[in-house]
mmCIF file of C-alpha atoms in Angstrom:
data_model
loop_
_atom_site.group_PDB
_atom_site.id
_atom_site.type_symbol
_atom_site.label_atom_id
_atom_site.label_comp_id
_atom_site.label_asym_id
_atom_site.label_seq_id
_atom_site.Cartn_x
_atom_site.Cartn_y
_atom_site.Cartn_z
ATOM 1 C CA MET A 273 108.669 143.628 13.504
ATOM 2 C CA VAL A 274 110.802 142.025 10.835
ATOM 3 C CA ILE A 275 114.186 143.704 10.234
ATOM 4 C CA MET A 276 114.883 144.007 6.577
ATOM 5 C CA LEU A 277 118.525 142.463 5.987
ATOM 6 C CA GLN A 278 120.672 142.948 2.818
ATOM 7 C CA SER A 279 122.871 140.237 4.343
ATOM 8 C CA PHE A 280 122.294 137.695 7.345
ATOM 9 C CA MET A 281 126.169 138.075 8.301
ATOM 10 C CA PRO A 282 125.924 140.659 10.876
ATOM 11 C CA VAL A 283 123.206 138.698 12.761
ATOM 12 C CA LEU A 284 125.228 135.484 12.493
ATOM 13 C CA GLU A 285 128.333 137.169 13.678
ATOM 14 C CA ARG A 286 126.504 138.683 16.668
ATOM 15 C CA ILE A 287 124.788 135.395 17.477
ATOM 16 C CA ALA A 288 128.542 133.636 17.127
ATOM 17 C CA GLU A 289 129.832 136.131 19.818
ATOM 18 C CA GLU A 290 126.946 135.401 22.229
ATOM 19 C CA ILE A 291 127.188 131.693 22.014
ATOM 20 C CA GLU A 292 130.892 131.981 22.688
ATOM 21 C CA SER A 293 130.097 133.273 26.213
ATOM 22 C CA LEU A 294 127.162 130.510 26.704
ATOM 23 C CA GLY A 295 127.867 128.459 30.135
ATOM 24 C CA GLY A 296 126.977 124.829 29.872
ATOM 25 C CA ARG A 297 126.894 123.341 26.540
ATOM 26 C CA GLY A 298 125.591 120.039 27.390
ATOM 27 C CA ARG A 299 126.941 116.736 26.573
ATOM 28 C CA PRO A 300 127.448 114.699 23.321
ATOM 29 C CA ALA A 301 125.410 111.498 22.588
ATOM 30 C CA ASP A 302 127.621 109.103 24.536
ATOM 31 C CA TYR A 303 125.289 106.123 23.990
ATOM 32 C CA ILE A 304 126.372 105.993 20.389
ATOM 33 C CA PRO A 305 130.162 105.282 20.948
ATOM 34 C CA ALA A 306 131.111 107.064 17.572
ATOM 35 C CA LEU A 307 129.606 110.195 18.679
ATOM 36 C CA ALA A 308 130.753 110.185 22.270
ATOM 37 C CA SER A 309 134.040 112.015 21.619
ATOM 38 C CA ALA A 310 132.440 115.129 19.973
ATOM 39 C CA ASP A 311 133.780 118.507 21.376
ATOM 40 C CA PRO A 312 130.533 120.301 22.932
ATOM 41 C CA GLY A 313 132.606 123.518 22.135
ATOM 42 C CA ARG A 314 132.179 123.286 18.612
ATOM 43 C CA PHE A 315 129.519 125.446 16.803
ATOM 44 C CA GLY A 316 128.563 126.437 13.436
ATOM 45 C CA MET A 317 125.581 128.086 11.876
ATOM 46 C CA ALA A 318 124.471 128.733 8.269
ATOM 47 C CA VAL A 319 121.557 130.387 6.630
ATOM 48 C CA ALA A 320 120.316 129.877 2.975
ATOM 49 C CA GLU A 321 118.162 132.186 0.977
ATOM 50 C CA LEU A 322 115.750 130.917 -1.543
ATOM 51 C CA ASP A 323 118.225 131.625 -4.294
ATOM 52 C CA GLY A 324 120.929 129.364 -2.872
ATOM 53 C CA THR A 325 123.019 132.240 -1.274
ATOM 54 C CA VAL A 326 124.735 130.991 1.833
ATOM 55 C CA TYR A 327 126.050 132.757 4.865
ATOM 56 C CA GLY A 328 127.739 131.159 7.682
ATOM 57 C CA VAL A 329 129.881 131.247 10.884
ATOM 58 C CA GLY A 330 131.976 129.027 12.890
ATOM 59 C CA ASP A 331 132.353 125.698 11.973
ATOM 60 C CA TRP A 332 129.584 125.824 9.323
ATOM 61 C CA GLN A 333 131.291 123.826 6.840
ATOM 62 C CA GLN A 334 132.473 121.273 9.072
ATOM 63 C CA PRO A 335 130.783 117.872 8.304
ATOM 64 C CA PHE A 336 128.972 116.156 11.298
ATOM 65 C CA SER A 337 126.589 113.240 11.762
ATOM 66 C CA THR A 338 123.241 114.235 10.745
ATOM 67 C CA GLN A 339 121.160 111.428 12.666
ATOM 68 C CA SER A 340 117.554 112.340 13.184
ATOM 69 C CA VAL A 341 117.794 115.433 10.963
ATOM 70 C CA THR A 342 117.524 113.157 7.999
ATOM 71 C CA LYS A 343 114.072 112.225 9.137
ATOM 72 C CA ALA A 344 112.546 115.486 7.798
ATOM 73 C CA PHE A 345 114.023 114.548 4.324
ATOM 74 C CA THR A 346 112.906 110.880 4.159
ATOM 75 C CA LEU A 347 109.394 112.117 5.369
ATOM 76 C CA ALA A 348 109.295 114.549 2.325
ATOM 77 C CA LEU A 349 110.709 111.942 -0.005
ATOM 78 C CA CYS A 350 108.058 109.372 1.031
ATOM 79 C CA LEU A 351 105.170 111.863 1.090
ATOM 80 C CA ALA A 352 106.089 112.827 -2.492
ATOM 81 C CA ARG A 353 105.613 109.221 -3.464
ATOM 82 C CA GLU A 354 102.989 108.019 -1.343
ATOM 83 C CA GLY A 355 100.785 110.818 -0.821
ATOM 84 C CA ASP A 356 98.201 110.864 2.116
ATOM 85 C CA ALA A 357 98.041 107.017 2.197
ATOM 86 C CA LEU A 358 101.348 107.517 4.413
ATOM 87 C CA TRP A 359 99.356 108.951 7.275
ATOM 88 C CA GLU A 360 97.385 105.524 7.526
ATOM 89 C CA HIS A 361 100.711 104.133 8.953
ATOM 90 C CA VAL A 362 102.218 106.924 11.032
ATOM 91 C CA GLY A 363 100.374 109.831 12.925
ATOM 92 C CA ARG A 364 100.983 113.514 13.276
ATOM 93 C CA GLU A 365 100.744 114.299 17.027
ATOM 94 C CA PRO A 366 103.456 114.958 19.591
ATOM 95 C CA SER A 367 104.407 111.821 21.562
ATOM 96 C CA GLY A 368 104.980 113.481 24.965
ATOM 97 C CA ASN A 369 107.552 110.586 25.334
ATOM 98 C CA PRO A 370 111.176 110.186 24.756
ATOM 99 C CA PHE A 371 112.050 109.629 21.118
ATOM 100 C CA ASN A 372 113.083 105.850 21.353
ATOM 101 C CA SER A 373 110.064 104.822 23.556
ATOM 102 C CA LEU A 374 108.062 101.656 23.159
ATOM 103 C CA VAL A 375 105.383 102.850 25.560
ATOM 104 C CA GLN A 376 102.488 104.145 23.206
ATOM 105 C CA LEU A 377 102.951 101.408 20.469
ATOM 106 C CA GLU A 378 101.074 98.700 22.352
ATOM 107 C CA TYR A 379 98.105 101.064 22.963
ATOM 108 C CA GLU A 380 98.082 102.356 19.593
ATOM 109 C CA ASN A 381 98.231 99.100 17.550
ATOM 110 C CA GLY A 382 101.571 99.508 16.287
ATOM 111 C CA ILE A 383 101.018 103.089 14.706
ATOM 112 C CA PRO A 384 103.523 105.430 15.913
ATOM 113 C CA ARG A 385 102.465 108.913 16.903
ATOM 114 C CA ASN A 386 104.499 110.871 14.477
ATOM 115 C CA PRO A 387 107.334 110.593 11.671
ATOM 116 C CA PHE A 388 110.071 111.832 13.847
ATOM 117 C CA ILE A 389 110.159 109.541 16.880
ATOM 118 C CA ASN A 390 112.276 106.563 15.989
ATOM 119 C CA ALA A 391 109.235 104.212 15.718
ATOM 120 C CA GLY A 392 107.733 106.754 13.173
ATOM 121 C CA ALA A 393 110.978 107.243 11.466
ATOM 122 C CA LEU A 394 111.436 103.332 11.077
ATOM 123 C CA VAL A 395 107.838 103.281 9.297
ATOM 124 C CA VAL A 396 108.789 106.258 6.960
ATOM 125 C CA THR A 397 111.975 104.527 6.101
ATOM 126 C CA ASP A 398 110.366 101.165 5.467
ATOM 127 C CA ARG A 399 107.948 102.576 3.089
ATOM 128 C CA LEU A 400 110.345 104.643 1.404
ATOM 129 C CA HIS A 401 112.299 101.657 0.815
ATOM 130 C CA ARG A 402 109.274 99.723 -0.315
ATOM 131 C CA LEU A 403 108.530 102.519 -3.025
ATOM 132 C CA SER A 404 112.327 103.269 -3.955
ATOM 133 C CA GLY A 405 114.205 99.934 -3.602
ATOM 134 C CA ASP A 406 116.823 101.919 -1.887
ATOM 135 C CA ALA A 407 115.862 104.307 0.819
ATOM 136 C CA SER A 408 119.352 105.397 2.100
ATOM 137 C CA GLY A 409 120.532 105.758 -1.467
ATOM 138 C CA CYS A 410 117.447 107.720 -2.511
ATOM 139 C CA LEU A 411 118.087 110.152 0.585
ATOM 140 C CA LEU A 412 121.693 110.420 -0.163
ATOM 141 C CA ASP A 413 121.113 111.307 -3.781
ATOM 142 C CA PHE A 414 118.461 114.011 -2.684
ATOM 143 C CA LEU A 415 120.909 115.517 -0.455
ATOM 144 C CA ARG A 416 123.735 115.657 -2.817
ATOM 145 C CA ALA A 417 121.695 117.232 -5.524
ATOM 146 C CA GLU A 418 119.959 119.876 -3.220
ATOM 147 C CA SER A 419 123.354 120.816 -1.316
ATOM 148 C CA GLY A 420 125.319 120.855 -4.638
ATOM 149 C CA ASN A 421 127.669 118.561 -2.846
ATOM 150 C CA GLU A 422 128.495 115.354 -4.568
ATOM 151 C CA ASP A 423 130.927 114.320 -1.777
ATOM 152 C CA LEU A 424 128.237 113.822 0.878
ATOM 153 C CA ASP A 425 128.463 110.293 1.998
ATOM 154 C CA PHE A 426 127.495 107.701 4.676
ATOM 155 C CA ASP A 427 130.048 107.351 7.852
ATOM 156 C CA ARG A 428 130.322 103.730 7.917
ATOM 157 C CA ASP A 429 131.818 103.986 11.505
ATOM 158 C CA VAL A 430 128.936 105.745 12.749
ATOM 159 C CA ALA A 431 126.445 103.343 10.962
ATOM 160 C CA ALA A 432 128.543 100.423 12.670
ATOM 161 C CA SER A 433 128.279 101.956 15.846
ATOM 162 C CA GLU A 434 124.594 102.492 15.658
ATOM 163 C CA THR A 435 124.152 98.768 14.456
ATOM 164 C CA ASP A 436 125.939 97.580 17.470
ATOM 165 C CA ARG A 437 123.806 99.536 19.902
ATOM 166 C CA GLY A 438 120.606 99.110 17.810
ATOM 167 C CA ASP A 439 118.476 96.605 20.086
ATOM 168 C CA ARG A 440 116.031 99.321 20.895
ATOM 169 C CA ASN A 441 115.283 100.076 17.470
ATOM 170 C CA ALA A 442 115.397 96.484 16.556
ATOM 171 C CA ALA A 443 112.624 96.145 19.121
ATOM 172 C CA LEU A 444 110.431 98.701 18.038
ATOM 173 C CA ALA A 445 110.759 97.448 14.324
ATOM 174 C CA HIS A 446 109.820 94.021 15.327
ATOM 175 C CA PHE A 447 106.985 95.222 17.457
ATOM 176 C CA MET A 448 105.297 97.215 14.593
ATOM 177 C CA ALA A 449 106.026 94.457 12.105
ATOM 178 C CA SER A 450 103.938 92.091 14.530
ATOM 179 C CA TYR A 451 100.966 94.720 13.973
ATOM 180 C CA GLY A 452 101.679 94.646 10.000
ATOM 181 C CA ASN A 453 103.032 98.037 10.065
ATOM 182 C CA ILE A 454 106.608 97.003 8.603
ATOM 183 C CA VAL A 455 106.642 95.523 5.272
ATOM 184 C CA ASN A 456 110.435 94.911 4.576
ATOM 185 C CA PRO A 457 112.403 92.194 6.602
ATOM 186 C CA VAL A 458 113.549 93.877 9.984
ATOM 187 C CA PRO A 459 117.153 93.465 9.201
ATOM 188 C CA THR A 460 116.939 95.176 5.832
ATOM 189 C CA LEU A 461 115.127 98.074 7.379
ATOM 190 C CA LEU A 462 117.622 98.579 10.206
ATOM 191 C CA ARG A 463 120.491 98.482 7.763
ATOM 192 C CA GLU A 464 118.684 101.365 5.634
ATOM 193 C CA TYR A 465 117.613 103.375 8.887
ATOM 194 C CA PHE A 466 121.340 103.328 10.314
ATOM 195 C CA ARG A 467 122.696 104.113 7.006
ATOM 196 C CA GLN A 468 120.455 107.038 6.753
ATOM 197 C CA CYS A 469 121.482 108.278 10.144
ATOM 198 C CA SER A 470 125.049 107.967 9.559
ATOM 199 C CA ILE A 471 125.306 110.676 6.673
ATOM 200 C CA ALA A 472 127.588 113.382 7.356
ATOM 201 C CA ALA A 473 126.939 116.908 6.077
ATOM 202 C CA SER A 474 127.739 120.353 7.099
ATOM 203 C CA CYS A 475 125.475 123.218 8.306
ATOM 204 C CA ALA A 476 125.774 124.763 4.636
ATOM 205 C CA ASP A 477 124.914 121.434 3.066
ATOM 206 C CA LEU A 478 121.826 121.082 5.308
ATOM 207 C CA ALA A 479 120.665 124.602 5.058
ATOM 208 C CA LEU A 480 120.707 124.374 1.199
ATOM 209 C CA ALA A 481 119.089 120.971 1.251
ATOM 210 C CA THR A 482 116.272 122.125 3.514
ATOM 211 C CA GLY A 483 115.429 124.974 0.940
ATOM 212 C CA PHE A 484 112.672 123.087 -0.761
ATOM 213 C CA LEU A 485 110.511 123.485 2.345
ATOM 214 C CA ALA A 486 111.073 127.295 2.339
ATOM 215 C CA ARG A 487 110.061 127.302 -1.296
ATOM 216 C CA HIS A 488 106.867 125.571 -0.767
ATOM 217 C CA GLY A 489 107.832 122.351 -2.112
ATOM 218 C CA ILE A 490 110.017 123.508 -4.884
ATOM 219 C CA ARG A 491 113.535 121.918 -5.565
ATOM 220 C CA SER A 492 116.610 123.965 -6.166
ATOM 221 C CA ASP A 493 116.459 123.039 -9.870
ATOM 222 C CA GLY A 494 113.055 124.508 -10.159
ATOM 223 C CA SER A 495 111.121 121.184 -10.294
ATOM 224 C CA ARG A 496 108.547 120.516 -7.752
ATOM 225 C CA LEU A 497 108.982 117.666 -5.073
ATOM 226 C CA LEU A 498 105.933 118.423 -2.819
ATOM 227 C CA THR A 499 102.546 120.215 -3.381
ATOM 228 C CA ARG A 500 102.264 123.274 -1.403
ATOM 229 C CA SER A 501 99.947 121.542 0.906
ATOM 230 C CA GLN A 502 102.266 118.915 1.443
ATOM 231 C CA ALA A 503 105.192 121.147 2.206
ATOM 232 C CA LYS A 504 102.868 122.864 4.871
ATOM 233 C CA GLN A 505 102.089 119.329 6.224
ATOM 234 C CA VAL A 506 105.863 118.736 6.670
ATOM 235 C CA ASN A 507 106.605 122.045 8.137
ATOM 236 C CA ALA A 508 103.754 121.591 10.594
ATOM 237 C CA VAL A 509 104.875 118.197 11.918
ATOM 238 C CA MET A 510 108.520 119.902 12.147
ATOM 239 C CA LEU A 511 107.076 122.611 14.411
ATOM 240 C CA THR A 512 105.083 120.148 16.639
ATOM 241 C CA CYS A 513 107.128 117.079 16.672
ATOM 242 C CA GLY A 514 110.637 117.755 15.379
ATOM 243 C CA THR A 515 112.591 118.412 18.614
ATOM 244 C CA TYR A 516 111.394 115.190 20.512
ATOM 245 C CA ASP A 517 109.539 115.900 23.815
ATOM 246 C CA ALA A 518 110.810 119.382 23.750
ATOM 247 C CA ALA A 519 108.671 120.574 20.811
ATOM 248 C CA GLY A 520 106.550 122.950 22.725
ATOM 249 C CA ASP A 521 109.286 124.611 24.251
ATOM 250 C CA PHE A 522 111.417 124.975 20.849
ATOM 251 C CA ALA A 523 108.081 126.418 19.318
ATOM 252 C CA TYR A 524 107.874 128.884 22.206
ATOM 253 C CA ARG A 525 111.440 130.011 22.012
ATOM 254 C CA VAL A 526 112.160 129.750 18.459
ATOM 255 C CA GLY A 527 108.994 129.863 16.536
ATOM 256 C CA LEU A 528 110.081 127.903 13.395
ATOM 257 C CA PRO A 529 109.579 124.449 12.018
ATOM 258 C CA GLY A 530 112.803 122.501 13.092
ATOM 259 C CA LYS A 531 114.238 119.206 13.119
ATOM 260 C CA SER A 532 117.037 118.128 15.573
ATOM 261 C CA GLY A 533 119.444 115.222 15.694
ATOM 262 C CA VAL A 534 121.468 113.701 18.477
ATOM 263 C CA GLY A 535 124.744 114.598 16.358
ATOM 264 C CA GLY A 536 124.118 118.084 17.557
ATOM 265 C CA GLY A 537 122.215 119.518 14.293
ATOM 266 C CA ILE A 538 119.102 121.382 13.905
ATOM 267 C CA ILE A 539 117.640 122.454 10.610
ATOM 268 C CA ALA A 540 114.871 125.194 10.532
ATOM 269 C CA VAL A 541 112.591 126.852 7.918
ATOM 270 C CA VAL A 542 111.248 130.474 7.563
ATOM 271 C CA PRO A 543 108.684 129.541 4.789
ATOM 272 C CA GLY A 544 109.243 131.937 1.820
ATOM 273 C CA ARG A 545 112.486 133.695 3.230
ATOM 274 C CA CYS A 546 115.315 131.223 4.100
ATOM 275 C CA THR A 547 116.330 128.031 5.723
ATOM 276 C CA LEU A 548 118.812 127.644 8.524
ATOM 277 C CA CYS A 549 121.151 124.780 10.047
ATOM 278 C CA VAL A 550 122.988 124.955 13.472
ATOM 279 C CA TRP A 551 125.463 122.675 14.807
ATOM 280 C CA SER A 552 126.921 122.226 18.155
ATOM 281 C CA PRO A 553 127.302 118.484 19.617
ATOM 282 C CA GLY A 554 126.442 119.028 23.378
ATOM 283 C CA LEU A 555 122.931 118.168 24.067
ATOM 284 C CA ASP A 556 120.562 118.836 26.817
ATOM 285 C CA GLU A 557 118.394 115.986 28.643
ATOM 286 C CA ARG A 558 115.931 115.716 25.696
ATOM 287 C CA GLY A 559 118.562 115.369 23.073
ATOM 288 C CA ASN A 560 118.622 118.788 21.455
ATOM 289 C CA SER A 561 121.619 120.943 20.949
ATOM 290 C CA VAL A 562 121.835 123.530 24.013
ATOM 291 C CA ALA A 563 123.915 126.085 21.896
ATOM 292 C CA GLY A 564 121.690 125.273 18.640
ATOM 293 C CA VAL A 565 118.710 126.108 20.189
ATOM 294 C CA ALA A 566 120.106 129.227 21.949
ATOM 295 C CA ALA A 567 121.340 130.243 18.475
ATOM 296 C CA LEU A 568 117.898 129.896 16.817
ATOM 297 C CA ASP A 569 116.181 131.511 19.680
ATOM 298 C CA ARG A 570 118.570 134.473 19.126
ATOM 299 C CA PHE A 571 118.053 134.643 15.381
ATOM 300 C CA THR A 572 114.274 135.049 15.413
ATOM 301 C CA THR A 573 114.454 137.378 18.362
ATOM 302 C CA ILE A 574 116.931 139.636 16.513
ATOM 303 C CA THR A 575 115.478 139.457 13.038
ATOM 304 C CA GLY A 576 111.721 138.885 13.861
ATOM 305 C CA LEU A 577 111.513 136.150 11.521
ATOM 306 C CA SER A 578 109.103 133.344 12.788
ATOM 307 C CA VAL A 579 106.028 131.869 11.746
ATOM 308 C CA PHE A 580 104.091 133.755 14.428
#
């Protein structure tokens, strides 16, 4: 049963109280030095309705490192430009392996399993850069427009930190380039990819920016970014692949398309109703926010809003 709500605030306040008493919060992504000092006790959550009304609790206006959350947006921007030809270069299946794994690429001739593992995200960023001439700038412009926040920007310290520790991503890019599945010079691609992941935004910003997926491809200004079918495709891949190799458990617990990042953020979509973003930087062993997944689980349980 879906509970009819005039405001999401009572639900968010109840969730925030429950999260406050949550035990272990996980650990921040300490393999990226710029993220290692994040406080696992921080928590924010926002819900954006289709008309742009936003509700939030906790640290919902605090910018954080978006990291892999941005992969949902680059996928949409690339799909809008390239259409189904994109799927010749990246698959749509769960990987079953860690997000930075090289294992499957050799068996599958340099074609990544899906757009949300690192190899697949590198392919999408590569193709968006070929199509736009400025992949990271194109993404930043989109997020600024959809969130209404012109102050969104790259975090240069985070980008530099990821560059310093970027050997695995460089290996993925060079390996795919050897199969002809990367078209830009690898150093150019890595620069764009690390800049993309370094964007800092708040729960409010990201809940608003994700709204086009709840509006079946329609942007905040009423223009169409994706066809209804393409919006369905992005949501479907988010549901099955958006939380690394924990996507099955996330679908079981939350029941919404979602995309997580190792900065502790998770976006989620209730098609035709609203979008959410939750942030808490303490991660589980699979790279997903412990408090974030728990909060989204409680949201769908309390409200009855899910895709099932």
